[in-house]
Amino acid sequence: MSEAKTHVYQSIAQSVLDHDIETMFGLMGDANLFMVDHYVRAGGGTFVPAAFEGSSVLMALAWTHVTGKVGAATVTHGPGLTNCVTALAEGARGHIPMVLLAGDTPVINPQNLQNIDQREVVTVTGAGFEQMRTPQTAAEDVAHAFYRARVERRPIVLNMPADFMWQEVTHRKVVHPVFTTPAYVPEGDDLDQAIGMIASARRPVILAGGGATGAREQLIRLADRLEAPLATTLKAKGLFNDHAYNMDIFGTLSTPAAYDAIAKADCVIAFGASLHSFTTDRGKLMKGKRIVQVNDDPAAIGRNLHPDAALVADAALTADNIVHWLDEAEIAPSGFTAELDSAALTAHPTEAAGKAGTGHVNYVHVLDRLEEVLPKDRILTTDGGRFMTEVWCRISAPHPKRFLVTANFGSIGLGLQEAIGAGIACPGVPVVHFTGDGGFMMGGVNEFNTAVRLGLDMIVIVANDSAYGAEHIQFLDRGMDPGLAQFEWPSFADVATALGGQGMCVQSTEDLDAALAAIESRSRPLLIELRLDPHDVPRMRL
């Protein structure tokens, strides 16, 4: 008996489901609509329609971050793909695996109005490109795209020619296993050198980056053994919550007490961190210190700062191994934590509500009030822009998996889309999103209604100084007129209400009290617009 035949679009949809991907983000067009239809109606998958193609990529990136699985999105050909360029660059710079199923114009019609060289478009973003070779290899090509995304830790774009879709093939389940055995713990001179530096340190600090978020307990055990404080890079924010000597973010975003403690340290043991300039305050925080860098990615070691000792190894296994050898050698704890005021390590300076002028509120004061009222069990997401550094410092994140920063490519306007993807990935958990006015106009306003349509529990805080803040500051610093960086935006609160949500405008202490009460009673996506004086917004701490 001959095997049952199916169409290529059906085989592609089933291949995605074969990888246990039951949620796909996207925008339908000529080249992918039948695949999406089969994915939903025959496969039982959930399709989340975005308002803009690039948004679907960002949603999938956030879904990957929260779930730990490879996210999937789909767009059509031509502008469907070119509209994803910035989002793909964000994912590639952040080393986030996801697969974008991109339709392509028919191979037999090179004069198609939307025909472009997809490979060239994708390559410049840093994402990977996978060509669907033939109708018969569709399932294999989908499987290889998912495999590459996990192994290469970046988005992979799978090109799907439209004229393949209705050709008949025999579907076969193809899933390539990815071996995830932790990297080995090295032996020999490198390990001896690293342990020697750690054992002789009098004021050691443990630093965890995004590559060490699965090693919380092991790193705490090492820190307690050494009597060393703990800190994280921005991407690992929240990893050491509730530990007595948690310093939160290491570097330019540290509290004054934490910065002083880091400055006094004589050894930094960094796990899963690339030690870029913001973490090290452009190298100033590393002067006069021994640096031990542990990372399972060899390319991350020495990328930004060359350590004194380096181990290409798994963070958790290495931390346990260091504790073992410290115990074997009967090395005494450093006693560094006894010198520190644990309460001051995470205490940022406060500001009074009355500092702001009429019609505006003080941003720092508002953030501190929001931290008191916002749901504790939450997902925290932020857009790019000058407002965000104070958010990163003052608004807590429950865990790195529930904290998303859309700043890998230095862009604004990407955050609300990722907030939606994170909310889909973690049903029932409220999403708190911070953005600036320019970022919201650029990418948030076109997807706020998507959050409404999906019924997400979302709180959006828009810091509105009616300006492009970073540019405004640069004009002022040069003694120039900042007028070209200033804007008369519409009322974001009114826009949110018109889009089906609830909008609140905060221009006074009384308005703030009402907005905080609205957080407690919200029943649909809530947008809180903070009216700020562009001359009275804290500078970026980067």
XYZ file of C-alpha atoms in Angstrom:
542
model
C 0.000 0.000 0.000
C 1.366 3.402 -0.932
C 1.927 5.991 1.806
C -0.577 8.847 2.145
C 0.309 12.016 0.320
C 0.069 15.512 1.740
C 0.838 18.984 0.503
C 4.051 20.801 1.354
C 2.270 23.514 3.355
C 0.728 20.766 5.482
C 4.080 19.053 5.924
C 5.699 22.319 7.077
C 2.954 22.957 9.630
C 3.173 19.414 10.930
C 6.966 19.665 11.143
C 6.648 22.658 13.470
C 4.207 20.686 15.628
C 6.596 17.705 15.547
C 9.033 19.938 17.454
C 6.413 20.485 20.202
C 5.929 24.104 19.164
C 2.255 24.668 19.906
C 2.376 28.478 19.629
C 3.478 30.368 16.540
C 3.557 34.137 16.022
C 3.231 35.848 12.685
C 1.453 37.737 9.971
C -0.191 35.902 7.089
C 0.399 36.583 3.407
C 0.406 34.874 0.040
C 3.268 32.531 0.834
C 2.347 31.282 4.321
C -1.435 31.532 4.802
C -2.203 27.909 3.956
C 0.552 26.655 6.250
C -0.797 28.773 9.124
C -4.345 27.592 8.458
C -3.293 23.926 8.614
C -1.194 24.541 11.737
C -4.293 25.871 13.531
C -7.254 23.951 12.088
C -5.741 20.517 11.556
C -2.825 20.620 14.005
C -4.468 22.364 16.933
C -1.674 24.923 17.203
C -2.160 28.465 18.491
C -1.429 31.261 16.053
C -0.823 34.733 17.505
C -1.373 37.365 14.785
C 0.773 40.491 15.105
C 0.032 43.874 13.562
C 3.542 44.181 12.070
C 5.861 41.450 10.808
C 8.844 42.408 12.940
C 6.636 42.213 16.013
C 6.067 38.507 15.433
C 9.818 37.868 15.557
C 10.128 39.839 18.797
C 7.218 37.946 20.327
C 8.871 34.651 19.437
C 12.184 35.822 20.919
C 10.448 36.621 24.205
C 8.611 33.290 24.116
C 11.989 31.568 23.745
C 13.439 33.511 26.687
C 10.591 32.622 29.041
C 9.965 29.000 28.026
C 13.487 27.859 27.174
C 12.156 26.310 23.935
C 12.817 27.494 20.384
C 10.228 30.077 19.389
C 8.644 30.144 15.945
C 7.253 32.923 13.773
C 6.154 33.185 10.176
C 5.899 35.986 7.599
C 5.355 36.218 3.880
C 7.777 37.313 1.162
C 9.183 40.700 0.164
C 8.320 43.406 2.721
C 7.111 40.660 5.034
C 10.747 39.723 5.558
C 12.389 43.128 5.220
C 10.118 44.402 8.005
C 11.842 41.872 10.289
C 15.419 43.105 9.855
C 15.742 45.026 13.148
C 14.020 42.266 15.122
C 16.330 39.620 13.648
C 19.369 41.740 14.536
C 18.037 42.055 18.103
C 17.748 38.278 18.356
C 21.135 37.617 16.797
C 22.912 40.114 19.091
C 21.143 38.552 22.068
C 22.051 34.981 21.024
C 18.384 33.952 21.181
C 17.361 30.840 19.229
C 14.166 31.032 17.161
C 12.982 29.999 13.700
C 11.350 32.391 11.245
C 9.420 30.596 8.499
C 9.621 33.113 5.683
C 7.672 32.595 2.501
C 9.418 33.418 -0.752
C 8.189 34.371 -4.197
C 7.812 31.504 -6.685
C 11.100 30.260 -8.074
C 9.559 30.185 -11.547
C 8.652 33.887 -11.367
C 11.837 35.927 -10.839
C 10.022 39.091 -11.983
C 7.603 38.967 -9.052
C 7.169 42.459 -7.590
C 8.231 41.245 -4.111
C 11.187 39.137 -5.171
C 14.404 39.862 -3.236
C 17.577 38.004 -2.359
C 16.437 36.744 1.042
C 19.814 35.302 1.952
C 21.497 38.694 1.572
C 18.811 40.411 3.656
C 19.127 37.883 6.474
C 22.918 37.712 6.485
C 23.387 41.392 7.367
C 21.319 40.933 10.548
C 23.579 38.234 11.959
C 20.813 35.625 11.779
C 21.272 32.344 9.943
C 19.649 31.401 6.633
C 18.290 27.995 5.670
C 17.015 27.295 2.160
C 14.152 24.847 1.664
C 15.779 22.738 -1.018
C 12.906 20.804 -2.596
C 9.290 19.962 -1.788
C 10.402 16.452 -0.819
C 12.892 17.732 1.783
C 10.508 20.174 3.506
C 10.319 18.262 6.801
C 14.092 17.746 6.871
C 14.732 21.432 6.168
C 12.383 22.547 8.956
C 14.106 20.142 11.346
C 17.530 21.430 10.381
C 16.434 25.037 10.946
C 15.303 24.202 14.487
C 18.512 22.270 15.076
C 20.685 25.169 13.904
C 18.753 27.667 16.038
C 19.542 25.702 19.200
C 23.143 24.882 18.351
C 24.072 28.319 16.968
C 22.026 30.246 19.566
C 20.552 32.707 17.098
C 17.507 33.159 14.852
C 17.387 31.017 11.724
C 15.286 32.115 8.749
C 13.864 29.249 6.669
C 13.093 30.249 3.081
C 9.874 28.619 1.753
C 9.200 29.165 -1.980
C 5.503 29.775 -2.578
C 5.374 27.433 -5.579
C 6.322 24.480 -3.343
C 3.240 24.783 -1.167
C 0.671 22.819 -3.184
C 3.024 20.107 -4.389
C 2.344 16.630 -2.999
C 4.861 14.876 -0.766
C 4.981 12.145 1.842
C 5.399 13.651 5.308
C 7.882 12.017 7.648
C 8.571 13.192 11.192
C 12.129 14.515 11.431
C 13.542 15.908 14.691
C 17.293 16.200 15.141
C 18.419 15.761 18.776
C 20.670 18.428 20.271
C 23.054 17.103 22.855
C 22.959 19.347 25.921
C 25.442 17.644 28.222
C 27.074 20.368 30.375
C 30.541 21.417 29.316
C 33.295 19.605 31.115
C 35.138 20.925 34.162
C 38.757 21.465 33.071
C 41.751 20.024 34.803
C 45.420 20.900 34.832
C 47.224 24.228 34.933
C 44.268 26.452 34.020
C 42.145 25.078 36.834
C 45.046 25.224 39.320
C 45.736 28.839 38.354
C 42.091 29.863 38.764
C 41.688 28.144 42.130
C 44.953 29.642 43.345
C 43.711 33.147 42.561
C 40.386 32.497 44.257
C 41.957 30.920 47.343
C 44.332 33.841 47.865
C 41.663 36.540 47.426
C 40.818 38.614 50.492
C 37.832 40.429 48.966
C 36.332 38.206 46.233
C 33.085 38.939 44.363
C 30.933 36.400 42.506
C 29.453 37.740 39.245
C 26.805 35.855 37.252
C 25.818 36.678 33.681
C 23.086 35.454 31.387
C 25.010 32.244 30.741
C 24.867 31.234 34.409
C 21.190 31.674 35.255
C 20.785 27.928 35.773
C 23.510 27.808 38.427
C 21.928 29.887 41.207
C 22.292 27.352 44.026
C 25.854 26.381 43.103
C 26.997 30.015 42.888
C 25.371 30.841 46.218
C 27.158 27.850 47.764
C 30.482 29.130 46.432
C 29.793 32.689 47.605
C 28.848 31.513 51.093
C 31.973 29.341 51.225
C 34.137 32.322 50.299
C 32.071 34.854 52.277
C 31.827 36.858 49.065
C 28.984 39.107 47.896
C 26.997 38.191 44.796
C 26.172 40.359 41.777
C 24.749 39.892 38.309
C 24.991 41.453 34.902
C 21.837 43.180 33.654
C 20.615 40.061 31.833
C 20.837 37.948 34.992
C 18.998 40.493 37.165
C 16.983 38.811 39.885
C 19.089 35.653 40.097
C 20.184 36.227 43.699
C 17.042 37.846 45.082
C 16.668 37.423 48.852
C 20.315 36.535 49.467
C 21.727 38.605 52.331
C 24.709 39.809 50.277
C 23.060 40.268 46.906
C 24.382 43.443 45.247
C 21.977 43.158 42.292
C 23.472 44.632 39.093
C 27.254 44.887 38.781
C 28.805 47.966 37.154
C 27.376 51.301 36.061
C 23.935 50.297 37.406
C 25.179 49.429 40.910
C 24.079 51.248 44.035
C 26.712 53.530 45.582
C 27.411 50.950 48.322
C 27.711 48.091 45.834
C 29.973 50.138 43.563
C 32.257 50.873 46.522
C 32.319 47.191 47.489
C 33.225 46.171 43.935
C 35.928 48.834 43.813
C 37.470 47.374 46.995
C 37.392 43.801 45.698
C 40.647 42.111 44.726
C 39.159 39.241 42.695
C 36.096 38.936 40.450
C 34.953 35.418 39.580
C 32.651 35.808 36.570
C 30.360 32.978 35.447
C 28.540 33.178 32.117
C 29.342 36.871 31.609
C 31.138 38.494 28.689
C 32.376 41.445 30.829
C 31.409 44.206 28.427
C 32.038 47.888 29.087
C 28.804 48.583 30.995
C 29.466 45.725 33.407
C 33.053 46.815 34.021
C 32.372 50.581 33.819
C 34.660 50.713 30.799
C 37.287 48.681 32.622
C 37.538 50.939 35.678
C 36.004 48.388 38.043
C 38.486 45.706 37.004
C 41.694 47.638 37.605
C 43.912 46.098 40.266
C 41.858 42.902 40.442
C 42.431 39.300 39.457
C 39.751 38.246 36.970
C 38.642 34.626 36.674
C 36.211 34.068 33.799
C 34.139 30.885 33.454
C 32.039 30.477 30.308
C 30.870 27.545 28.209
C 31.276 29.690 25.072
C 34.964 30.034 24.189
C 34.209 33.087 22.039
C 32.918 34.979 25.094
C 36.218 34.675 26.937
C 38.420 37.657 26.265
C 35.847 39.211 23.915
C 35.694 42.451 25.901
C 38.312 42.082 28.642
C 41.117 39.563 28.945
C 40.978 37.667 32.250
C 43.891 36.475 34.371
C 42.497 32.942 34.328
C 39.810 31.408 32.132
C 37.880 28.141 32.154
C 35.742 26.989 29.236
C 33.255 25.121 31.371
C 29.758 24.802 32.779
C 29.001 27.358 35.515
C 27.287 25.021 37.979
C 29.796 22.170 37.686
C 32.731 24.545 37.961
C 31.354 26.315 41.051
C 30.908 22.982 42.808
C 34.381 21.898 41.751
C 35.946 25.081 43.160
C 34.175 24.537 46.481
C 35.513 20.976 46.558
C 39.125 22.065 46.118
C 38.795 24.923 48.597
C 37.562 22.406 51.154
C 40.299 19.936 50.285
C 42.946 22.606 50.830
C 41.168 23.891 53.982
C 41.161 27.456 52.661
C 39.637 29.863 55.177
C 36.721 32.118 54.120
C 37.683 35.625 53.076
C 35.504 37.465 55.582
C 34.671 40.125 52.976
C 30.913 40.073 53.666
C 31.544 41.029 57.304
C 32.791 44.406 56.050
C 29.579 45.153 54.129
C 26.244 46.736 55.035
C 23.877 44.265 53.407
C 20.886 46.634 53.415
C 22.838 49.364 51.611
C 23.999 47.051 48.811
C 20.682 47.316 46.955
C 19.524 50.752 48.179
C 19.453 53.376 45.447
C 19.118 57.054 46.462
C 15.522 58.295 46.684
C 13.960 61.562 45.518
C 11.016 63.561 46.868
C 7.702 63.811 45.040
C 7.734 67.607 45.191
C 10.886 67.963 43.109
C 8.916 68.027 39.842
C 7.258 71.186 38.531
C 3.576 71.782 37.832
C 2.109 69.362 35.298
C 4.911 66.837 35.764
C 5.895 64.105 38.210
C 9.299 63.095 39.525
C 10.370 59.942 37.682
C 12.522 58.418 40.431
C 9.826 58.956 43.053
C 7.186 57.381 40.793
C 9.354 54.316 40.139
C 9.846 53.762 43.853
C 6.076 54.014 44.400
C 5.405 51.619 41.523
C 7.830 49.078 42.981
C 5.701 49.035 46.133
C 2.393 48.466 44.299
C 3.114 46.454 41.142
C 2.341 42.711 41.332
C 5.319 40.897 42.862
C 4.803 37.746 40.816
C 5.303 39.337 37.413
C 7.210 39.451 34.164
C 9.214 42.657 33.764
C 10.018 43.906 30.270
C 11.638 47.133 29.138
C 12.129 49.012 25.913
C 15.340 50.869 25.073
C 15.961 54.531 25.839
C 17.271 56.823 28.536
C 14.386 56.063 30.918
C 15.282 52.428 31.257
C 18.403 52.513 33.407
C 16.435 53.777 36.412
C 13.850 51.047 35.802
C 16.549 48.389 35.762
C 17.869 49.715 39.066
C 14.609 50.334 40.928
C 12.046 47.816 39.645
C 12.749 44.268 40.756
C 12.539 41.167 38.593
C 11.493 37.810 40.094
C 14.018 35.841 38.038
C 16.133 36.351 34.884
C 13.673 34.221 32.894
C 10.998 36.768 33.762
C 13.089 39.802 32.894
C 13.482 40.922 29.280
C 15.581 43.811 28.005
C 15.240 44.738 24.330
C 18.563 46.545 24.104
C 20.811 44.034 22.345
C 20.803 46.146 19.160
C 20.501 49.526 20.876
C 17.066 50.114 19.364
C 13.929 51.618 20.850
C 10.415 50.508 19.961
C 10.890 46.741 20.432
C 9.736 46.211 23.994
C 5.949 45.986 23.975
C 6.090 43.287 21.310
C 8.343 41.172 23.511
C 6.055 41.870 26.458
C 3.219 40.260 24.485
C 5.335 37.221 23.624
C 6.325 36.832 27.269
C 2.699 37.083 28.366
C 1.669 34.364 25.905
C 4.496 32.161 27.183
C 3.463 32.520 30.820
C -0.352 32.572 31.019
C -1.859 34.047 34.157
C 1.239 36.021 35.126
C 0.902 39.814 34.798
C 3.353 41.558 32.482
C 4.771 44.936 33.487
C 6.289 46.883 30.606
C 8.227 50.160 30.720
C 8.784 52.267 27.623
C 9.524 55.819 26.589
C 7.261 58.016 24.512
C 9.360 57.670 21.348
C 9.600 53.906 21.739
C 5.868 53.566 22.274
C 5.088 55.620 19.170
C 7.615 53.643 17.131
C 6.604 50.097 18.020
C 4.191 50.004 20.946
C 1.135 51.795 19.643
C 0.678 49.340 16.773
C 0.686 46.311 19.107
C -1.115 47.613 22.221
C -4.379 46.551 20.613
C -2.858 43.094 20.085
C -2.530 42.826 23.870
C -6.168 43.907 24.154
C -7.323 41.372 21.539
C -5.446 38.594 23.313
C -6.861 39.544 26.704
C -3.425 39.834 28.308
C -2.922 41.027 31.868
C -0.526 43.844 31.031
C 0.517 47.083 32.704
C 2.340 49.509 30.394
C 4.129 52.514 31.889
C 5.022 55.193 29.329
C 7.635 57.737 30.436
C 6.575 60.743 28.367
C 8.877 63.760 28.295
C 7.622 64.773 24.828
C 11.113 64.354 23.414
C 13.703 61.954 22.140
C 15.517 62.098 25.447
C 19.018 60.981 24.496
C 19.153 63.487 21.668
C 17.609 66.212 23.850
C 20.466 65.826 26.343
C 23.121 65.952 23.640
C 21.747 69.223 22.278
C 21.729 70.717 25.779
C 25.254 69.484 26.523
C 26.465 71.353 23.438
C 24.575 74.507 24.366
C 22.239 74.053 21.396
C 18.478 74.394 20.970
C 16.861 70.951 21.600
C 13.697 71.874 19.710
C 14.176 69.347 16.920
C 14.198 66.535 19.499
C 10.892 67.643 21.063
C 7.452 66.378 20.009
C 3.784 67.141 20.590
C 2.537 63.587 20.979
C -1.137 62.662 21.333
C -2.384 61.675 24.780
C -1.118 58.108 25.185
C -3.739 57.514 27.868
C -6.494 58.457 25.396
C -4.909 56.339 22.666
C -4.801 53.309 24.978
C -8.469 53.742 25.818
C -9.361 54.097 22.125
C -7.477 50.867 21.385
C -9.617 48.985 23.906
C -7.488 49.240 27.026
C -7.574 51.566 30.022
C -5.464 54.728 29.956
C -4.397 56.853 32.925
C -2.460 60.119 32.692
C -0.242 61.046 35.674
C 0.655 64.716 36.088
C 0.423 65.079 39.874
C 0.637 63.185 43.155
C -3.148 62.798 43.104
C -3.032 61.349 39.594
C -0.350 58.926 40.726
C -2.500 57.713 43.613
C -5.380 57.102 41.189
C -3.101 55.204 38.778
C -1.744 53.013 41.566
C -5.321 52.214 42.574
C -6.100 51.334 38.948
C -3.293 48.759 39.024
C -5.140 46.939 41.791
C -8.523 47.049 40.024
C -7.433 46.522 36.386
C -9.546 44.284 34.168
C -7.890 44.899 30.787
C -4.494 46.133 29.563
C -3.667 49.262 31.531
C -1.457 52.099 30.262
C -0.102 54.668 32.713
C 1.318 57.766 31.048
C 3.842 59.621 33.197
C 4.190 63.266 32.200
C 7.833 64.233 32.756
C 9.881 67.390 32.387
C 12.544 66.666 29.721
C 14.993 68.825 31.706
C 14.439 66.788 34.883
C 14.912 63.174 33.791
C 17.869 61.201 35.215
C 20.681 60.610 32.767
C 21.422 57.117 31.542
C 23.815 55.271 33.832
C 25.698 53.593 30.995
